[in-house]
PDB file of C-alpha atoms and ligand atoms in Angstrom:
ATOM      1  CA  MET R   1       0.000   0.000   0.000  1.00 88.00           C
ATOM      2  CA  VAL R   2       1.291   3.441  -0.903  1.00 93.00           C
ATOM      3  CA  VAL R   3       0.396   6.413   1.309  1.00 93.00           C
ATOM      4  CA  ARG R   4       1.630   9.954   1.859  1.00 95.00           C
ATOM      5  CA  LEU R   5       4.188  10.375   4.636  1.00 96.00           C
ATOM      6  CA  ASP R   6       1.890  12.585   6.733  1.00 94.00           C
ATOM      7  CA  LYS R   7      -0.893   9.983   6.555  1.00 91.00           C
ATOM      8  CA  TYR R   8       1.573   7.218   7.377  1.00 93.00           C
ATOM      9  CA  LEU R   9       2.699   9.029  10.532  1.00 92.00           C
ATOM     10  CA  ALA R  10      -0.788  10.098  11.596  1.00 88.00           C
ATOM     11  CA  ASP R  11      -2.153   6.562  11.077  1.00 85.00           C
ATOM     12  CA  ALA R  12       0.703   5.236  13.200  1.00 85.00           C
ATOM     13  CA  GLY R  13      -0.530   7.448  16.034  1.00 79.00           C
ATOM     14  CA  LYS R  14       2.237  10.050  15.873  1.00 86.00           C
ATOM     15  CA  GLY R  15      -0.168  13.003  15.881  1.00 84.00           C
ATOM     16  CA  THR R  16      -2.682  14.827  13.734  1.00 84.00           C
ATOM     17  CA  ARG R  17      -1.903  15.440  10.071  1.00 86.00           C
ATOM     18  CA  SER R  18      -0.875  19.055  10.876  1.00 89.00           C
ATOM     19  CA  GLN R  19       1.268  18.010  13.860  1.00 91.00           C
ATOM     20  CA  VAL R  20       3.155  15.420  11.849  1.00 94.00           C
ATOM     21  CA  LYS R  21       3.733  17.964   9.059  1.00 94.00           C
ATOM     22  CA  GLN R  22       5.513  20.112  11.646  1.00 95.00           C
ATOM     23  CA  TYR R  23       7.656  17.139  12.717  1.00 95.00           C
ATOM     24  CA  VAL R  24       8.652  16.581   9.108  1.00 95.00           C
ATOM     25  CA  LYS R  25       9.610  20.274   8.730  1.00 95.00           C
ATOM     26  CA  LYS R  26      11.731  20.012  11.886  1.00 95.00           C
ATOM     27  CA  GLY R  27      13.750  17.243  10.222  1.00 95.00           C
ATOM     28  CA  ILE R  28      13.102  14.484  12.759  1.00 95.00           C
ATOM     29  CA  ILE R  29      11.683  12.030  10.230  1.00 96.00           C
ATOM     30  CA  SER R  30      13.818   9.902   7.978  1.00 96.00           C
ATOM     31  CA  VAL R  31      12.836   7.522   5.212  1.00 96.00           C
ATOM     32  CA  ASN R  32      15.248   4.766   4.237  1.00 96.00           C
ATOM     33  CA  GLY R  33      18.045   6.505   6.123  1.00 95.00           C
ATOM     34  CA  VAL R  34      17.527   9.966   4.591  1.00 95.00           C
ATOM     35  CA  VAL R  35      16.015  12.909   6.512  1.00 96.00           C
ATOM     36  CA  VAL R  36      12.979  14.148   4.599  1.00 95.00           C
ATOM     37  CA  LYS R  37      11.442  17.619   4.686  1.00 95.00           C
ATOM     38  CA  LYS R  38       8.322  17.046   2.587  1.00 95.00           C
ATOM     39  CA  SER R  39       5.151  15.525   3.983  1.00 95.00           C
ATOM     40  CA  ASP R  40       3.626  14.605   0.665  1.00 95.00           C
ATOM     41  CA  ILE R  41       6.255  12.080  -0.405  1.00 95.00           C
ATOM     42  CA  LYS R  42       4.863   8.619  -1.053  1.00 96.00           C
ATOM     43  CA  ILE R  43       5.692   5.738   1.273  1.00 96.00           C
ATOM     44  CA  ASP R  44       5.409   2.089   0.318  1.00 94.00           C
ATOM     45  CA  THR R  45       4.141   0.580   3.575  1.00 93.00           C
ATOM     46  CA  GLU R  46       5.622  -2.824   2.653  1.00 91.00           C
ATOM     47  CA  LYS R  47       9.126  -1.698   1.729  1.00 94.00           C
ATOM     48  CA  ASP R  48      10.087   1.731   3.098  1.00 95.00           C
ATOM     49  CA  GLU R  49      11.569   2.227   6.548  1.00 95.00           C
ATOM     50  CA  VAL R  50      10.291   5.305   8.357  1.00 96.00           C
ATOM     51  CA  LEU R  51      12.058   6.533  11.512  1.00 96.00           C
ATOM     52  CA  PHE R  52      10.680   9.079  13.981  1.00 95.00           C
ATOM     53  CA  GLN R  53      13.530  10.533  16.041  1.00 93.00           C
ATOM     54  CA  GLY R  54      15.508   7.442  15.151  1.00 93.00           C
ATOM     55  CA  GLN R  55      12.739   5.020  16.206  1.00 93.00           C
ATOM     56  CA  SER R  56      11.092   2.772  13.663  1.00 94.00           C
ATOM     57  CA  VAL R  57       7.431   3.588  12.947  1.00 93.00           C
ATOM     58  CA  MET R  58       5.242   0.689  11.903  1.00 88.00           C
ATOM     59  CA  TYR R  59       2.280   1.452   9.669  1.00 88.00           C
ATOM     60  CA  SER R  60      -1.107   0.358  10.862  1.00 82.00           C
ATOM     61  CA  GLU R  61      -4.218   1.333   9.041  1.00 83.00           C
ATOM     62  CA  PHE R  62      -6.304   0.180  11.974  1.00 91.00           C
ATOM     63  CA  GLN R  63      -5.788  -0.144  15.696  1.00 90.00           C
ATOM     64  CA  TYR R  64      -7.569  -2.631  17.924  1.00 94.00           C
ATOM     65  CA  TYR R  65      -7.602  -2.638  21.721  1.00 96.00           C
ATOM     66  CA  MET R  66      -9.256  -4.776  24.367  1.00 97.00           C
ATOM     67  CA  LEU R  67     -10.233  -2.717  27.423  1.00 98.00           C
ATOM     68  CA  ASN R  68     -11.422  -4.082  30.748  1.00 98.00           C
ATOM     69  CA  LYS R  69     -13.812  -1.191  31.257  1.00 98.00           C
ATOM     70  CA  PRO R  70     -14.093   0.092  34.797  1.00 98.00           C
ATOM     71  CA  GLN R  71     -17.277   1.552  36.281  1.00 98.00           C
ATOM     72  CA  GLY R  72     -17.690   5.329  36.122  1.00 98.00           C
ATOM     73  CA  VAL R  73     -16.510   5.902  32.549  1.00 98.00           C
ATOM     74  CA  VAL R  74     -18.793   6.242  29.564  1.00 98.00           C
ATOM     75  CA  SER R  75     -18.651   4.300  26.288  1.00 98.00           C
ATOM     76  CA  ALA R  76     -18.338   7.357  24.068  1.00 97.00           C
ATOM     77  CA  THR R  77     -15.665   9.248  22.165  1.00 96.00           C
ATOM     78  CA  SER R  78     -16.330  12.522  23.996  1.00 95.00           C
ATOM     79  CA  ASP R  79     -18.504  13.612  26.875  1.00 97.00           C
ATOM     80  CA  LYS R  80     -19.046  16.957  28.616  1.00 97.00           C
ATOM     81  CA  LYS R  81     -19.336  15.469  32.095  1.00 97.00           C
ATOM     82  CA  ASP R  82     -17.736  12.053  32.341  1.00 97.00           C
ATOM     83  CA  LYS R  83     -14.431  10.470  31.449  1.00 97.00           C
ATOM     84  CA  THR R  84     -14.683   8.359  28.300  1.00 97.00           C
ATOM     85  CA  VAL R  85     -13.256   4.931  27.529  1.00 97.00           C
ATOM     86  CA  ILE R  86     -11.099   6.531  24.811  1.00 96.00           C
ATOM     87  CA  GLU R  87      -9.377   8.710  27.416  1.00 95.00           C
ATOM     88  CA  LEU R  88      -8.219   5.535  29.155  1.00 96.00           C
ATOM     89  CA  ILE R  89      -6.049   4.597  26.162  1.00 93.00           C
ATOM     90  CA  GLU R  90      -2.913   6.456  27.064  1.00 87.00           C
ATOM     91  CA  GLU R  91      -0.306   5.392  24.556  1.00 74.00           C
ATOM     92  CA  GLU R  92       0.064   7.111  21.207  1.00 70.00           C
ATOM     93  CA  LYS R  93      -3.237   6.492  19.623  1.00 71.00           C
ATOM     94  CA  ARG R  94      -5.173   7.437  16.588  1.00 73.00           C
ATOM     95  CA  ARG R  95      -7.673  10.197  16.971  1.00 77.00           C
ATOM     96  CA  ASP R  96     -10.472   8.302  15.237  1.00 87.00           C
ATOM     97  CA  LEU R  97     -10.853   5.485  17.792  1.00 93.00           C
ATOM     98  CA  PHE R  98     -14.304   4.568  19.065  1.00 96.00           C
ATOM     99  CA  PRO R  99     -15.804   1.834  21.256  1.00 97.00           C
ATOM    100  CA  VAL R 100     -17.526  -1.069  19.502  1.00 97.00           C
ATOM    101  CA  GLY R 101     -20.956  -0.806  21.079  1.00 94.00           C
ATOM    102  CA  ARG R 102     -21.770   0.494  24.515  1.00 96.00           C
ATOM    103  CA  LEU R 103     -21.555  -0.718  28.057  1.00 98.00           C
ATOM    104  CA  ASP R 104     -23.462   1.261  30.687  1.00 98.00           C
ATOM    105  CA  LYS R 105     -21.479   3.634  32.890  1.00 98.00           C
ATOM    106  CA  ASP R 106     -21.744   1.185  35.796  1.00 98.00           C
ATOM    107  CA  THR R 107     -20.940  -1.931  33.704  1.00 98.00           C
ATOM    108  CA  GLU R 108     -17.425  -3.373  33.657  1.00 98.00           C
ATOM    109  CA  GLY R 109     -15.603  -5.688  31.325  1.00 98.00           C
ATOM    110  CA  LEU R 110     -14.768  -6.399  27.724  1.00 98.00           C
ATOM    111  CA  LEU R 111     -14.925  -3.468  25.345  1.00 98.00           C
ATOM    112  CA  VAL R 112     -13.220  -3.442  21.956  1.00 98.00           C
ATOM    113  CA  ILE R 113     -11.881  -0.066  20.871  1.00 97.00           C
ATOM    114  CA  THR R 114     -10.891   0.450  17.260  1.00 96.00           C
ATOM    115  CA  ASN R 115     -11.030   2.754  14.267  1.00 93.00           C
ATOM    116  CA  ASP R 116     -12.110  -0.083  11.962  1.00 95.00           C
ATOM    117  CA  GLY R 117     -15.692   0.865  11.108  1.00 95.00           C
ATOM    118  CA  LYS R 118     -16.275  -2.216   8.962  1.00 94.00           C
ATOM    119  CA  LEU R 119     -15.390  -4.564  11.809  1.00 94.00           C
ATOM    120  CA  ALA R 120     -17.616  -2.614  14.206  1.00 95.00           C
ATOM    121  CA  ASN R 121     -20.562  -2.731  11.807  1.00 93.00           C
ATOM    122  CA  ASN R 122     -20.088  -6.471  11.378  1.00 90.00           C
ATOM    123  CA  LEU R 123     -20.143  -7.082  15.109  1.00 91.00           C
ATOM    124  CA  LEU R 124     -23.024  -4.749  15.845  1.00 91.00           C
ATOM    125  CA  ALA R 125     -25.303  -5.372  12.859  1.00 88.00           C
ATOM    126  CA  PRO R 126     -28.680  -6.425  14.342  1.00 82.00           C
ATOM    127  CA  GLY R 127     -28.954  -9.351  11.907  1.00 86.00           C
ATOM    128  CA  LYS R 128     -25.624 -10.847  13.010  1.00 89.00           C
ATOM    129  CA  HIS R 129     -26.773 -11.824  16.515  1.00 92.00           C
ATOM    130  CA  VAL R 130     -23.265 -11.967  17.960  1.00 95.00           C
ATOM    131  CA  ASP R 131     -23.347 -13.686  21.373  1.00 96.00           C
ATOM    132  CA  LYS R 132     -22.279 -11.579  24.345  1.00 97.00           C
ATOM    133  CA  SER R 133     -21.748 -13.139  27.765  1.00 98.00           C
ATOM    134  CA  TYR R 134     -21.897 -11.267  31.040  1.00 98.00           C
ATOM    135  CA  TYR R 135     -21.287 -12.114  34.664  1.00 98.00           C
ATOM    136  CA  VAL R 136     -24.179 -10.669  36.637  1.00 97.00           C
ATOM    137  CA  GLU R 137     -25.163 -10.341  40.301  1.00 95.00           C
ATOM    138  CA  ILE R 138     -28.735  -9.525  41.207  1.00 94.00           C
ATOM    139  CA  VAL R 139     -30.886  -8.301  44.085  1.00 90.00           C
ATOM    140  CA  LYS R 140     -34.529  -9.183  44.611  1.00 85.00           C
ATOM    141  CA  GLY R 141     -36.976  -6.338  43.955  1.00 73.00           C
ATOM    142  CA  GLU R 142     -36.439  -2.727  42.972  1.00 60.00           C
ATOM    143  CA  ILE R 143     -35.020  -1.192  46.135  1.00 54.00           C
ATOM    144  CA  ASP R 144     -31.339  -1.455  46.968  1.00 52.00           C
ATOM    145  CA  THR R 145     -31.350  -3.302  50.273  1.00 54.00           C
ATOM    146  CA  ASN R 146     -27.558  -3.628  50.349  1.00 58.00           C
ATOM    147  CA  ASN R 147     -28.375  -7.244  50.795  1.00 57.00           C
ATOM    148  CA  GLU R 148     -27.140  -8.669  47.532  1.00 58.00           C
ATOM    149  CA  GLU R 149     -28.612 -11.985  46.594  1.00 62.00           C
ATOM    150  CA  LYS R 150     -25.985 -14.603  45.991  1.00 67.00           C
ATOM    151  CA  ALA R 151     -26.965 -17.229  43.455  1.00 68.00           C
ATOM    152  CA  GLY R 152     -26.987 -19.716  46.340  1.00 66.00           C
ATOM    153  CA  ASN R 153     -29.529 -17.569  48.232  1.00 81.00           C
ATOM    154  CA  ILE R 154     -32.000 -17.295  45.408  1.00 88.00           C
ATOM    155  CA  PRO R 155     -34.606 -20.044  45.621  1.00 89.00           C
ATOM    156  CA  ALA R 156     -33.928 -22.769  43.069  1.00 91.00           C
ATOM    157  CA  GLU R 157     -37.512 -22.416  41.764  1.00 92.00           C
ATOM    158  CA  ASP R 158     -36.894 -18.697  41.094  1.00 92.00           C
ATOM    159  CA  ILE R 159     -33.711 -19.472  39.199  1.00 94.00           C
ATOM    160  CA  GLU R 160     -35.542 -22.066  37.153  1.00 96.00           C
ATOM    161  CA  THR R 161     -38.388 -19.629  36.402  1.00 96.00           C
ATOM    162  CA  ILE R 162     -35.943 -16.919  35.296  1.00 97.00           C
ATOM    163  CA  ARG R 163     -33.917 -19.388  33.237  1.00 97.00           C
ATOM    164  CA  LYS R 164     -37.058 -20.542  31.416  1.00 98.00           C
ATOM    165  CA  ALA R 165     -38.340 -17.004  30.899  1.00 98.00           C
ATOM    166  CA  PHE R 166     -35.008 -15.890  29.434  1.00 98.00           C
ATOM    167  CA  ALA R 167     -34.811 -18.987  27.226  1.00 98.00           C
ATOM    168  CA  GLU R 168     -38.266 -18.211  25.818  1.00 98.00           C
ATOM    169  CA  GLY R 169     -37.814 -14.439  25.574  1.00 98.00           C
ATOM    170  CA  VAL R 170     -39.145 -11.750  27.891  1.00 98.00           C
ATOM    171  CA  ASP R 171     -41.214  -8.622  27.428  1.00 98.00           C
ATOM    172  CA  ILE R 172     -39.000  -5.676  28.331  1.00 97.00           C
ATOM    173  CA  GLY R 173     -41.391  -3.089  26.961  1.00 96.00           C
ATOM    174  CA  ASP R 174     -40.145  -3.184  23.350  1.00 96.00           C
ATOM    175  CA  GLU R 175     -42.128  -4.196  20.304  1.00 95.00           C
ATOM    176  CA  LYS R 176     -40.629  -7.684  20.360  1.00 96.00           C
ATOM    177  CA  LEU R 177     -39.733 -10.120  23.121  1.00 98.00           C
ATOM    178  CA  THR R 178     -36.010 -10.552  23.734  1.00 98.00           C
ATOM    179  CA  ARG R 179     -34.311 -13.274  21.719  1.00 97.00           C
ATOM    180  CA  PRO R 180     -33.625 -16.504  23.649  1.00 98.00           C
ATOM    181  CA  ALA R 181     -30.888 -15.995  26.237  1.00 98.00           C
ATOM    182  CA  ILE R 182     -28.982 -18.547  28.302  1.00 98.00           C
ATOM    183  CA  LEU R 183     -28.712 -18.242  32.088  1.00 98.00           C
ATOM    184  CA  GLU R 184     -26.271 -20.355  34.089  1.00 97.00           C
ATOM    185  CA  THR R 185     -25.174 -20.055  37.707  1.00 94.00           C
ATOM    186  CA  SER R 186     -21.562 -18.966  38.184  1.00 94.00           C
ATOM    187  CA  GLY R 187     -19.979 -18.503  41.607  1.00 90.00           C
ATOM    188  CA  ASP R 188     -21.956 -15.900  43.560  1.00 88.00           C
ATOM    189  CA  GLY R 189     -23.812 -14.820  40.471  1.00 94.00           C
ATOM    190  CA  PHE R 190     -24.853 -15.872  36.998  1.00 96.00           C
ATOM    191  CA  LEU R 191     -23.521 -16.033  33.515  1.00 98.00           C
ATOM    192  CA  ILE R 192     -25.990 -14.717  30.962  1.00 98.00           C
ATOM    193  CA  THR R 193     -25.532 -14.941  27.199  1.00 98.00           C
ATOM    194  CA  ILE R 194     -27.574 -12.689  24.946  1.00 98.00           C
ATOM    195  CA  SER R 195     -27.424 -12.225  21.184  1.00 97.00           C
ATOM    196  CA  GLU R 196     -28.808  -8.697  20.912  1.00 95.00           C
ATOM    197  CA  GLY R 197     -27.658  -5.318  22.143  1.00 93.00           C
ATOM    198  CA  ARG R 198     -30.752  -3.444  23.236  1.00 95.00           C
ATOM    199  CA  TYR R 199     -30.506  -0.449  25.547  1.00 95.00           C
ATOM    200  CA  HIS R 200     -29.964  -1.610  29.187  1.00 97.00           C
ATOM    201  CA  GLN R 201     -30.987  -5.038  27.958  1.00 98.00           C
ATOM    202  CA  ILE R 202     -29.811  -7.234  30.815  1.00 98.00           C
ATOM    203  CA  LYS R 203     -30.995  -4.818  33.491  1.00 97.00           C
ATOM    204  CA  ARG R 204     -34.415  -4.674  31.848  1.00 98.00           C
ATOM    205  CA  MET R 205     -34.577  -8.469  31.484  1.00 98.00           C
ATOM    206  CA  PHE R 206     -33.985  -8.995  35.198  1.00 97.00           C
ATOM    207  CA  GLN R 207     -36.366  -6.159  36.041  1.00 96.00           C
ATOM    208  CA  ALA R 208     -39.029  -7.971  33.994  1.00 96.00           C
ATOM    209  CA  VAL R 209     -38.698 -10.981  36.331  1.00 96.00           C
ATOM    210  CA  GLY R 210     -38.604  -8.968  39.573  1.00 94.00           C
ATOM    211  CA  TYR R 211     -34.864  -8.610  40.145  1.00 94.00           C
ATOM    212  CA  ARG R 212     -32.407  -5.714  39.965  1.00 94.00           C
ATOM    213  CA  VAL R 213     -28.873  -6.010  38.590  1.00 95.00           C
ATOM    214  CA  SER R 214     -26.312  -4.989  41.218  1.00 94.00           C
ATOM    215  CA  PHE R 215     -23.166  -5.861  39.249  1.00 96.00           C
ATOM    216  CA  LEU R 216     -22.564  -6.456  35.564  1.00 98.00           C
ATOM    217  CA  LYS R 217     -19.402  -7.353  33.714  1.00 98.00           C
ATOM    218  CA  ARG R 218     -19.009  -8.398  30.073  1.00 98.00           C
ATOM    219  CA  ILE R 219     -16.857 -11.507  29.707  1.00 98.00           C
ATOM    220  CA  SER R 220     -16.982 -12.237  25.984  1.00 98.00           C
ATOM    221  CA  MET R 221     -18.145 -10.980  22.613  1.00 96.00           C
ATOM    222  CA  GLY R 222     -18.446 -13.604  19.908  1.00 95.00           C
ATOM    223  CA  LYS R 223     -15.412 -15.843  20.419  1.00 96.00           C
ATOM    224  CA  LEU R 224     -13.326 -13.035  21.905  1.00 97.00           C
ATOM    225  CA  MET R 225     -12.806 -13.502  25.658  1.00 98.00           C
ATOM    226  CA  LEU R 226     -11.826 -10.810  28.145  1.00 98.00           C
ATOM    227  CA  ASP R 227      -8.168 -11.376  29.079  1.00 98.00           C
ATOM    228  CA  GLU R 228      -8.199 -12.431  32.746  1.00 96.00           C
ATOM    229  CA  ASN R 229      -4.835 -10.735  33.258  1.00 97.00           C
ATOM    230  CA  LEU R 230      -6.272  -7.300  32.509  1.00 98.00           C
ATOM    231  CA  LYS R 231      -7.217  -5.539  35.720  1.00 98.00           C
ATOM    232  CA  THR R 232     -10.227  -3.228  35.644  1.00 98.00           C
ATOM    233  CA  GLY R 233      -9.225  -0.100  33.726  1.00 97.00           C
ATOM    234  CA  GLU R 234      -6.344  -1.834  31.925  1.00 97.00           C
ATOM    235  CA  TYR R 235      -6.138  -2.455  28.193  1.00 97.00           C
ATOM    236  CA  ARG R 236      -3.904  -4.045  25.604  1.00 95.00           C
ATOM    237  CA  LYS R 237      -3.688  -4.360  21.847  1.00 92.00           C
ATOM    238  CA  LEU R 238      -5.598  -7.275  20.340  1.00 95.00           C
ATOM    239  CA  THR R 239      -3.380 -10.015  18.944  1.00 94.00           C
ATOM    240  CA  GLU R 240      -3.530 -10.871  15.227  1.00 90.00           C
ATOM    241  CA  ARG R 241      -5.379 -14.026  16.180  1.00 95.00           C
ATOM    242  CA  GLU R 242      -7.991 -12.114  18.171  1.00 96.00           C
ATOM    243  CA  ILE R 243      -8.489  -9.674  15.294  1.00 94.00           C
ATOM    244  CA  ASP R 244      -9.049 -12.645  12.968  1.00 93.00           C
ATOM    245  CA  ILE R 245     -11.544 -14.139  15.435  1.00 94.00           C
ATOM    246  CA  LEU R 246     -13.538 -10.911  15.384  1.00 93.00           C
ATOM    247  CA  LYS R 247     -13.465 -10.652  11.612  1.00 90.00           C
ATOM    248  CA  LYS R 248     -14.839 -14.176  11.089  1.00 83.00           C
TER     249      LYS R 248
HETATM  250  N1  URA W 301     -27.064  -4.864  29.381  1.00 53.19           N
HETATM  251  C1  URA W 301     -27.188  -3.837  30.272  1.00 53.19           C
HETATM  252  O1  URA W 301     -28.206  -3.701  30.921  1.00 53.19           O
HETATM  253  N2  URA W 301     -26.140  -3.017  30.414  1.00 53.19           N
HETATM  254  C2  URA W 301     -24.972  -3.142  29.753  1.00 53.19           C
HETATM  255  O2  URA W 301     -24.050  -2.348  29.950  1.00 53.19           O
HETATM  256  C3  URA W 301     -24.866  -4.204  28.829  1.00 53.19           C
HETATM  257  C4  URA W 301     -25.935  -5.057  28.667  1.00 53.19           C
END
């Protein structure tokens, strides 16, 4: 692929197009061992070697991160009030990154952040029905009693009723019932797998059966699993293999 030098540098996360033009003028960029002063020269991304202050710059048209989203940040690219998930990515990053879908402000867990719009559309397209699994803890009723129900404390008949209701689809006030979802017990809580992405979907599903969600964390999206080594708030680049998994 052949691109202009300023695009090459901006795509590699070195700054905006105008910032990188300034770097080129300053003479800190070299191509194949020669300092260059023009931003519009053409770079062959396969063959040319670009150095930024002596450090090699790899071209990447797209960037892909896995974030273990903490509570208290919003799944948006900008927000007047709250910190966004994009602000958590601290290393040199492209300015066109966005989160693939949304997790509520108080939801934790797996969030993919990229600038690859095609991949995002593929994962989010309503017709695709990509499975998403969440670990969830619930409390009986609407009021926060500070008395969280552990899975073991919820009567087995209740669990069975909820499991059946979710498997059949529940009325959460939308035109259609929810698509079949799977509920399994997991430690102190449950693992729920849904294949849609409606607004506050899991919270509304539990509300429909008389429970309130007190903790929610996304564990997987399609075949992509949250890396257990990522602490809440931490992120890392996706591996080539993980990118392939998402593209399939
Ligand atoms: N369902 C919810 O209710 N909230 C989320 O953040 C994700 C799924």
